[in-house]
Short mmCIF file of C-alpha atoms in Angstrom, two decimals:
data_model
loop_
_atom_site.label_atom_id
_atom_site.label_comp_id
_atom_site.label_asym_id
_atom_site.label_seq_id
_atom_site.Cartn_x
_atom_site.Cartn_y
_atom_site.Cartn_z
CA MET A 1 120.79 146.77 133.95
CA ARG A 2 118.49 146.17 137.08
CA THR A 3 116.00 143.90 134.04
CA LEU A 4 119.10 141.74 133.23
CA ARG A 5 120.15 140.46 136.42
CA TYR A 6 116.96 138.47 136.46
CA ALA A 7 117.00 137.97 133.10
CA LEU A 8 119.85 135.96 133.27
CA PRO A 9 119.11 133.40 135.87
CA LEU A 10 115.43 133.21 134.09
CA LEU A 11 116.97 132.11 130.93
CA ALA A 12 119.48 130.10 132.37
CA MET A 13 116.45 128.01 133.79
CA SER A 14 114.34 128.05 130.72
CA LEU A 15 117.90 126.11 128.88
CA SER A 16 117.54 124.17 131.91
CA ALA A 17 113.69 123.01 132.03
CA GLY A 18 115.15 122.38 127.83
CA LEU A 19 117.98 119.63 128.17
CA ALA A 20 115.18 118.28 130.81
CA ASP A 21 113.18 118.09 128.22
CA ALA A 22 114.87 116.88 125.95
CA SER A 23 117.34 114.54 127.82
CA ALA A 24 113.88 112.50 129.03
CA ALA A 25 112.76 112.02 125.77
CA HIS A 26 115.69 110.73 124.47
CA ALA A 27 115.80 108.57 127.61
CA GLN A 28 111.44 107.33 126.11
CA ARG A 29 112.59 107.10 122.65
CA ARG A 30 115.49 104.50 124.51
CA ASP A 31 113.12 102.94 126.81
CA ARG A 32 110.87 102.09 123.67
CA GLY A 33 113.45 100.41 121.53
CA GLU A 34 114.72 98.27 124.20
CA ALA A 35 111.29 97.58 124.70
CA GLU A 36 110.49 96.70 120.78
CA LEU A 37 113.85 94.81 120.85
CA ALA A 38 112.72 92.70 123.17
CA ARG A 39 108.93 91.71 121.28
CA MET A 40 111.47 91.27 118.52
CA LEU A 41 113.54 89.04 119.92
CA ALA A 42 110.74 86.82 122.11
CA GLY A 43 111.49 82.76 122.06
CA ARG A 44 114.72 83.81 120.69
CA VAL A 45 118.20 82.05 122.90
CA PRO A 46 120.89 84.36 122.56
CA GLY A 47 124.62 82.46 120.73
CA LYS A 48 128.65 83.48 121.44
CA PRO A 49 129.00 86.44 119.23
CA VAL A 50 131.11 87.03 116.08
CA ASN A 51 133.51 89.96 114.55
CA CYS A 52 131.44 89.33 111.40
CA ILE A 53 128.58 88.69 109.26
CA ASN A 54 127.87 88.10 105.50
CA LEU A 55 126.55 91.10 103.68
CA ARG A 56 124.99 88.80 100.65
CA SER A 57 123.36 86.61 102.98
CA ALA A 58 121.77 89.21 105.19
CA GLN A 59 118.05 89.53 104.12
CA SER A 60 117.28 92.69 105.63
CA SER A 61 118.61 95.17 108.79
CA ARG A 62 116.17 96.62 111.07
CA ILE A 63 117.40 100.43 113.01
CA ILE A 64 115.65 99.52 116.52
CA ASP A 65 116.12 103.73 116.85
CA ARG A 66 118.46 104.33 120.24
CA THR A 67 119.16 101.22 120.23
CA ALA A 68 120.56 98.65 117.75
CA ILE A 69 120.91 97.76 114.58
CA VAL A 70 119.24 93.82 113.53
CA TYR A 71 120.15 92.27 110.45
CA GLU A 72 118.29 89.01 109.77
CA ASP A 73 120.24 85.80 107.60
CA GLY A 74 117.76 83.31 107.35
CA GLY A 75 116.05 82.50 110.47
CA THR A 76 118.87 84.39 112.90
CA LEU A 77 118.80 87.68 113.89
CA TYR A 78 121.57 89.19 114.41
CA VAL A 79 121.63 92.34 117.22
CA ASN A 80 124.53 95.02 116.67
CA ARG A 81 124.49 97.98 119.81
CA PRO A 82 126.93 100.34 118.44
CA ARG A 83 130.07 100.90 120.45
CA SER A 84 129.29 104.47 119.75
CA GLY A 85 126.58 106.98 117.61
CA ALA A 86 123.79 104.03 119.32
CA SER A 87 121.64 107.68 120.40
CA SER A 88 121.61 109.14 116.87
CA LEU A 89 119.67 105.82 115.77
CA ASP A 90 116.23 106.54 114.13
CA SER A 91 113.86 103.63 112.85
CA ASP A 92 113.44 106.38 109.65
CA ASP A 93 117.14 106.54 108.28
CA ILE A 94 118.96 104.81 106.17
CA LEU A 95 122.25 102.45 106.62
CA VAL A 96 124.56 103.26 104.84
CA THR A 97 127.08 100.79 104.70
CA ARG A 98 130.71 101.47 102.77
CA THR A 99 132.72 97.61 103.13
CA PHE A 100 135.86 96.39 101.80
CA GLY A 101 134.68 92.69 101.00
CA SER A 102 131.65 90.65 101.40
CA GLN A 103 131.59 91.00 105.64
CA LEU A 104 129.93 93.46 107.97
CA CYS A 105 132.41 93.75 110.74
CA SER A 106 132.84 94.80 114.45
CA LEU A 107 135.43 97.76 113.09
CA ASP A 108 133.14 99.05 110.66
CA THR A 109 130.97 102.71 110.89
CA VAL A 110 127.87 102.78 109.09
CA ARG A 111 126.53 106.18 108.07
CA LEU A 112 123.04 106.92 108.66
CA LEU A 113 121.09 109.27 106.17
CA ASP A 114 117.68 111.03 106.94
CA ARG A 115 114.97 109.14 104.22
CA GLY A 116 113.33 112.07 102.99
CA SER A 117 115.94 115.05 102.86
CA ARG A 118 119.12 112.25 102.38
CA ILE A 119 120.74 114.50 104.06
CA SER A 120 123.52 113.50 106.69
CA THR A 121 122.29 112.76 110.07
CA GLY A 122 125.73 111.02 112.29
CA PHE A 123 127.64 107.68 112.20
CA VAL A 124 127.34 104.27 115.39
CA ALA A 125 130.71 102.76 115.75
CA LEU A 126 129.92 99.37 115.29
CA ASP A 127 129.97 96.43 117.73
CA LYS A 128 130.41 92.70 117.93
CA PHE A 129 127.26 90.94 115.92
CA VAL A 130 124.82 88.92 118.30
CA PRO A 131 123.11 85.89 117.04
CA TYR A 132 119.84 85.18 118.19
CA ALA A 133 118.34 81.68 116.66
CA ARG A 134 115.31 80.18 117.94
CA PRO A 135 115.64 76.93 119.70
CA ARG A 136 115.85 73.63 118.43
CA ASN A 137 112.79 71.67 119.07
CA ARG A 138 114.41 67.99 120.63
CA ARG A 139 113.31 64.97 120.78
#
């Protein structure tokens, strides 16, 4: 009985330390994602957020770890910071988008699949898309 009395506090401390380590690692990945997004948007100017983007003209999409999904349409990058589920964004995942038309909108959800196993790793609920374009030269 005596060993159980000492083992429980040790177990609780170990679990607490493990959670703290996981939380710190999660924060580091989010911070790296924010830095990567800042580099990607450097020199671009944000526009007015839009509810939908046209998927037919989107040339590519990219997941920024724990941060956002970026869709490229011509010279414009549309950044979507999901309303929920952003913590499950992993740049090694595949986006599975199911739309009812040619547009992806702020009310849509996107499933995430592990690239290797094709097992679902989560989903995100999209928010508005913020367009970032290069400033036009004025003469």
